Amino acid sequence: MSRSGARRGRAAVGVALSALMLATLGACGALGGEDTSKASGGEGGLEKTKIKVALLPVVDLAPLRLAQEGGYFKAEGLEVEAVDAPSGQQAMTKMIGGEVDIAFSTYMPFFVAKSKGAADIRLVADSVSASPKSNAVVTVPTSPVKTINDLAGKKIAITDKNTASHLLTVSVMKDHGVDTSKVQWVPMALPNIAAALSSGQVDAGYLPEPFLTQASKVVGATPVVDISTGATQDFPLAGFGALGSFVDKNPKTLAAFQRALGKAVRDSADRSKIEPLIVKYAKVDAETASLLTLPTFGSTLDARRLQRVPDLLLQTGVITAKLDAAPMLAPQAG
C-alpha cells in the first residue's frame, strides 16, 4: 500500500471510532444522566427486571417515591411496581404469601415473624430512624398529663400492643423511671388520636410525623417526651424485607434496588425534591409537608445498629429468646 493509501485508511478508522463514541454518548444522554445499569451489569444482567414492593402511604417512603418518579430504578434497568398495603404487618403478609417481592414495614414485625419461625425473613434495605422531634408522646392543654411523670396509670393511645408506638413509649417511660404497669394502652388508628386527645378519650398519645404536626395545628398537641432520646435515640424504625429465597435467587436485582434507593436517600437531603411527593403519597397538605420534622432517611443496613430492635423486643417480653440481627441482613450494595 502507498503512503497516501495508508493515510486514507487511518483517517477512515478515525471517523468510524468518532462515530461510535458519539453514538455511545447519545445513548447515555437518552437515559437522562448517569447510566449505572451498564456498569452494574443491569443491561440484561438482572435476574428479574420487574419487582413488586408493598408500600404504605407514609412520609418514611419519600426517598423510594423519589426513586420511582425520578427514574432512579429505571436507570438501574429495574421496574418497581408499588402495591398498596394498609399496615406494615399486612405488607409483610403479602410478601410471605408471594404477592410481592419486597415489603416495607417497621422492623418489629420482621423480627417477631423471624422469632416465631413464620418465614425466612431477610432485611434488604434501611428506611428511617427516629430523628429528634419526629416521634413523640403528646398531650393537650386539657389533659391531666403535663410531664412524663404524669403518664403512670393514664390512658395512652398507641396503634396496637407490641408495635413500635407501644414499645418505644414503654422504653422512654422506663428511662425516666415511670411505672408502666398500670397504664391503660388504647389501640387506635393514628389519624384518630388527635380527636381522642381533644375529647378526653385518652390522656396522651404516641404520634409520628405528619400526625405530630397536624395534631399541633388542629388540637394544640404538645410533646410530653421526644421518642428519640435515651435508649431509643436514633432508634431504627422501618426498612424493607424480603424472603430468603428472593434474596438468594436475585442478587443483581436486589443490588440494583439498593443502589437506586441509596441515590434517592442522598438526593432527599434537598427537601424541595421530596415535599411534593409527601403531599402526593402521604396525603398531607403542602403547609404540613413544609413544617413537619423529617425522620432520618437511610438505605444501608448495619447489623450492630439494627440489633437494638430485637434487643428491645426481648427486654419487653415480646420475644422470649435472643435473636441475632446479623444473619438476617441481605448483602448490601453500599
XYZ file of C-alpha atoms in Angstrom:
334
model
C 0.000 0.000 0.000
C 1.244 3.536 -0.899
C 1.807 6.183 1.841
C -1.249 8.144 0.636
C -3.360 4.941 0.781
C -2.268 4.262 4.376
C -3.179 7.834 5.404
C -6.656 7.428 3.856
C -7.096 4.134 5.739
C -6.127 5.649 9.131
C -8.485 8.592 8.503
C -11.383 6.233 7.781
C -10.755 4.301 11.012
C -10.652 7.591 12.942
C -14.017 8.694 11.554
C -15.565 5.328 12.394
C -14.301 5.477 16.019
C -15.587 9.044 16.415
C -18.993 7.997 15.159
C -19.052 5.075 17.629
C -18.141 7.384 20.544
C -20.868 9.851 19.586
C -23.411 7.047 19.346
C -22.424 5.797 22.815
C -22.641 9.273 24.367
C -26.005 9.785 22.697
C -27.322 6.587 24.241
C -26.268 7.748 27.736
C -27.915 11.126 27.177
C -31.162 9.470 26.202
C -31.376 7.978 29.722
C -31.312 11.425 31.217
C -27.968 11.151 33.025
C -25.839 8.535 34.706
C -26.401 5.072 33.277
C -25.470 2.838 36.184
C -27.223 -0.186 34.744
C -24.408 -0.866 32.235
C -21.662 -0.531 34.849
C -23.553 -2.891 37.169
C -24.447 -5.447 34.570
C -28.042 -4.249 34.636
C -28.406 -4.234 30.849
C -29.970 -7.652 30.716
C -27.941 -8.747 33.744
C -30.703 -8.509 36.344
C -32.307 -11.801 37.284
C -35.664 -10.037 37.490
C -36.294 -6.662 35.819
C -39.722 -6.039 37.378
C -40.457 -6.427 41.069
C -43.448 -5.718 43.303
C -42.982 -3.824 46.568
C -45.695 -3.474 49.236
C -45.810 0.157 50.412
C -47.696 2.354 52.857
C -48.866 5.977 52.469
C -46.213 7.342 54.864
C -43.590 10.078 54.966
C -40.912 7.419 55.519
C -41.130 6.343 51.888
C -40.344 9.728 50.342
C -36.932 8.533 49.050
C -38.464 5.451 47.412
C -41.099 7.625 45.741
C -38.275 9.856 44.500
C -36.504 6.797 43.092
C -39.718 5.857 41.290
C -40.661 9.222 39.866
C -37.081 10.389 39.294
C -36.204 7.372 37.160
C -33.545 6.033 39.555
C -34.851 2.454 39.374
C -35.225 2.728 35.593
C -31.590 3.821 35.283
C -30.689 0.550 37.008
C -32.759 -1.422 34.499
C -35.405 -2.099 37.151
C -39.159 -1.522 37.180
C -40.737 -1.258 40.638
C -44.488 -1.763 40.920
C -45.983 -0.344 44.113
C -48.613 -2.480 45.826
C -50.598 -0.628 48.490
C -50.861 -2.104 51.971
C -52.748 -0.635 54.960
C -50.067 -1.549 57.515
C -46.554 -2.918 57.794
C -47.895 -6.181 59.190
C -50.110 -6.638 56.142
C -47.289 -5.624 53.793
C -45.189 -8.402 55.306
C -48.099 -10.832 54.983
C -48.269 -10.034 51.255
C -44.545 -10.771 50.989
C -44.765 -14.081 52.836
C -47.723 -15.052 50.672
C -45.807 -14.362 47.458
C -47.964 -11.424 46.361
C -44.953 -9.063 46.422
C -41.182 -9.479 46.340
C -40.274 -6.835 48.947
C -42.265 -5.327 51.823
C -41.897 -2.067 53.746
C -42.621 -2.190 57.462
C -41.440 -1.098 60.841
C -38.735 -3.546 61.880
C -40.622 -5.158 64.740
C -42.993 -7.376 62.677
C -39.995 -8.704 60.698
C -38.170 -9.751 63.861
C -41.280 -11.159 65.538
C -42.064 -13.253 62.436
C -38.476 -14.498 62.360
C -38.533 -15.385 66.053
C -41.706 -17.426 65.549
C -40.288 -19.227 62.517
C -43.102 -17.867 60.348
C -40.770 -17.286 57.383
C -37.125 -16.921 56.341
C -37.125 -13.128 56.659
C -34.167 -11.143 55.292
C -33.773 -7.409 55.684
C -32.713 -5.869 52.380
C -32.568 -2.081 52.925
C -32.940 0.504 55.652
C -35.589 3.241 55.505
C -35.806 5.500 58.562
C -34.558 6.039 62.098
C -36.032 8.274 64.765
C -34.779 11.820 64.488
C -35.295 14.455 67.198
C -38.876 15.792 67.257
C -40.146 13.376 64.568
C -41.887 10.970 67.010
C -43.271 11.924 70.416
C -45.746 11.150 73.151
C -48.062 14.160 73.155
C -50.735 15.702 75.322
C -53.205 18.602 75.045
C -53.777 21.553 77.426
C -56.948 19.992 78.923
C -55.233 16.688 79.770
C -54.057 15.858 83.321
C -50.732 14.835 81.756
C -48.245 17.698 81.927
C -44.916 15.861 82.207
C -43.664 12.354 81.549
C -44.027 11.532 85.249
C -47.801 12.034 84.857
C -48.088 9.148 82.349
C -48.164 6.436 85.027
C -51.623 4.869 85.203
C -53.032 7.073 82.431
C -54.767 6.226 79.148
C -52.233 6.376 76.299
C -53.171 5.963 72.635
C -50.979 3.672 70.526
C -51.530 1.909 67.213
C -51.502 -1.519 68.892
C -49.811 -3.607 71.554
C -46.236 -4.709 70.781
C -45.860 -2.223 67.937
C -43.220 0.496 67.712
C -45.643 3.051 69.190
C -46.217 0.842 72.246
C -42.685 -0.433 72.884
C -40.894 2.875 72.266
C -43.290 4.607 74.675
C -42.610 1.924 77.284
C -38.861 2.376 76.748
C -38.814 6.159 77.251
C -41.069 5.854 80.309
C -38.699 3.323 81.866
C -35.745 5.578 81.010
C -37.371 8.207 83.231
C -38.296 5.735 85.983
C -42.031 5.965 85.258
C -44.139 2.898 86.140
C -45.786 1.357 83.048
C -47.612 -1.481 84.786
C -50.893 0.379 85.298
C -51.016 2.281 82.009
C -54.212 1.750 80.010
C -52.997 1.264 76.430
C -55.705 2.324 73.976
C -55.199 0.988 70.419
C -56.449 3.247 67.630
C -55.504 4.420 64.149
C -53.003 7.295 64.017
C -55.408 9.703 62.238
C -57.877 9.337 65.169
C -55.506 10.089 68.036
C -55.699 13.912 67.882
C -59.501 13.845 68.190
C -59.278 11.305 71.032
C -56.926 13.658 72.887
C -59.188 16.625 72.318
C -62.303 14.792 73.581
C -60.559 13.343 76.638
C -60.911 9.757 75.435
C -57.181 9.379 76.120
C -54.757 11.398 78.260
C -51.763 11.141 75.913
C -50.817 9.518 72.637
C -47.879 8.408 70.548
C -47.615 10.267 67.251
C -45.057 10.207 64.417
C -44.949 12.777 61.639
C -47.015 14.045 59.853
C -49.657 13.368 62.561
C -47.495 15.208 65.087
C -47.585 18.461 63.132
C -51.254 18.004 62.245
C -52.219 17.424 65.909
C -50.295 20.535 66.919
C -52.204 22.603 64.377
C -55.661 21.143 64.997
C -55.881 20.459 68.766
C -52.796 22.230 70.152
C -50.977 18.994 70.978
C -47.570 19.404 72.612
C -44.818 16.826 73.277
C -44.555 15.202 76.686
C -41.381 13.394 75.681
C -39.398 13.033 72.472
C -39.026 9.369 71.479
C -35.551 9.953 70.050
C -33.969 10.266 73.474
C -32.221 7.962 75.917
C -32.247 4.282 74.984
C -34.271 4.981 71.843
C -32.219 7.878 70.479
C -31.724 7.396 66.704
C -33.656 4.124 67.034
C -34.063 2.114 63.771
C -37.754 2.364 62.916
C -38.513 0.895 59.497
C -36.993 -0.814 56.487
C -37.518 -3.255 53.649
C -37.670 -7.041 53.949
C -37.851 -9.990 51.565
C -37.870 -13.747 51.763
C -34.538 -15.536 51.764
C -35.477 -17.342 48.545
C -35.853 -13.997 46.716
C -32.577 -12.668 48.101
C -30.637 -15.814 47.128
C -32.072 -16.024 43.599
C -31.876 -12.326 42.695
C -28.600 -10.785 43.960
C -28.158 -8.391 40.991
C -31.786 -7.278 41.109
C -31.534 -6.630 44.820
C -28.279 -4.699 44.401
C -29.939 -2.536 41.721
C -32.820 -1.801 44.106
C -30.367 -0.876 46.869
C -28.260 1.392 44.627
C -31.292 3.310 43.354
C -32.656 3.697 46.866
C -29.273 4.860 48.135
C -29.066 7.568 45.482
C -32.605 8.676 46.323
C -31.758 8.897 50.029
C -28.756 11.112 49.240
C -30.860 13.341 46.995
C -33.582 13.577 49.666
C -31.284 15.929 51.553
C -32.738 18.508 49.153
C -36.130 18.895 50.798
C -37.658 20.540 47.739
C -37.353 17.226 45.877
C -39.452 15.210 48.339
C -42.030 17.623 49.779
C -44.248 17.361 46.651
C -44.014 13.554 46.923
C -45.037 13.672 50.603
C -48.074 15.723 49.619
C -48.910 13.263 46.843
C -48.347 9.931 48.605
C -48.609 10.617 52.365
C -51.808 12.616 51.779
C -50.880 15.766 53.690
C -51.323 19.381 52.649
C -48.392 21.432 51.365
C -48.188 23.564 54.527
C -47.903 20.497 56.758
C -45.298 18.984 54.425
C -43.219 22.146 54.755
C -43.492 22.205 58.567
C -43.096 18.557 59.593
C -39.860 17.182 61.003
C -38.457 14.536 58.701
C -37.131 11.250 60.082
C -33.542 10.256 59.366
C -33.590 8.518 55.994
C -31.200 5.645 55.282
C -30.657 2.772 52.873
C -27.668 0.691 54.022
C -28.231 -1.691 56.911
C -25.842 -2.021 59.832
C -26.176 -5.172 61.937
C -24.918 -3.632 65.181
C -27.319 -0.689 64.958
C -30.244 -2.918 63.937
C -29.592 -5.284 66.854
C -31.236 -2.663 69.069
C -34.646 -3.738 67.714
C -34.659 -7.445 68.735
C -32.930 -6.452 71.975
C -35.852 -4.133 72.804
C -38.328 -6.869 71.854
C -36.550 -9.221 74.252
C -36.413 -6.647 77.075
C -40.145 -6.004 76.776
C -41.028 -9.707 76.602
C -42.416 -9.659 73.060
C -39.909 -12.334 72.064
C -38.635 -14.869 74.558
C -35.177 -15.724 73.197
C -32.294 -13.579 71.979
C -32.383 -13.007 68.217
C -29.234 -12.149 66.236
C -29.901 -9.499 63.576
C -26.701 -10.049 61.562
C -27.697 -13.324 59.803
C -30.951 -11.684 58.703
C -29.213 -8.956 56.666
C -29.022 -9.417 52.899
C -25.752 -8.386 51.189
C -25.560 -4.606 50.889
C -24.657 -2.841 47.657
C -23.174 0.050 49.639
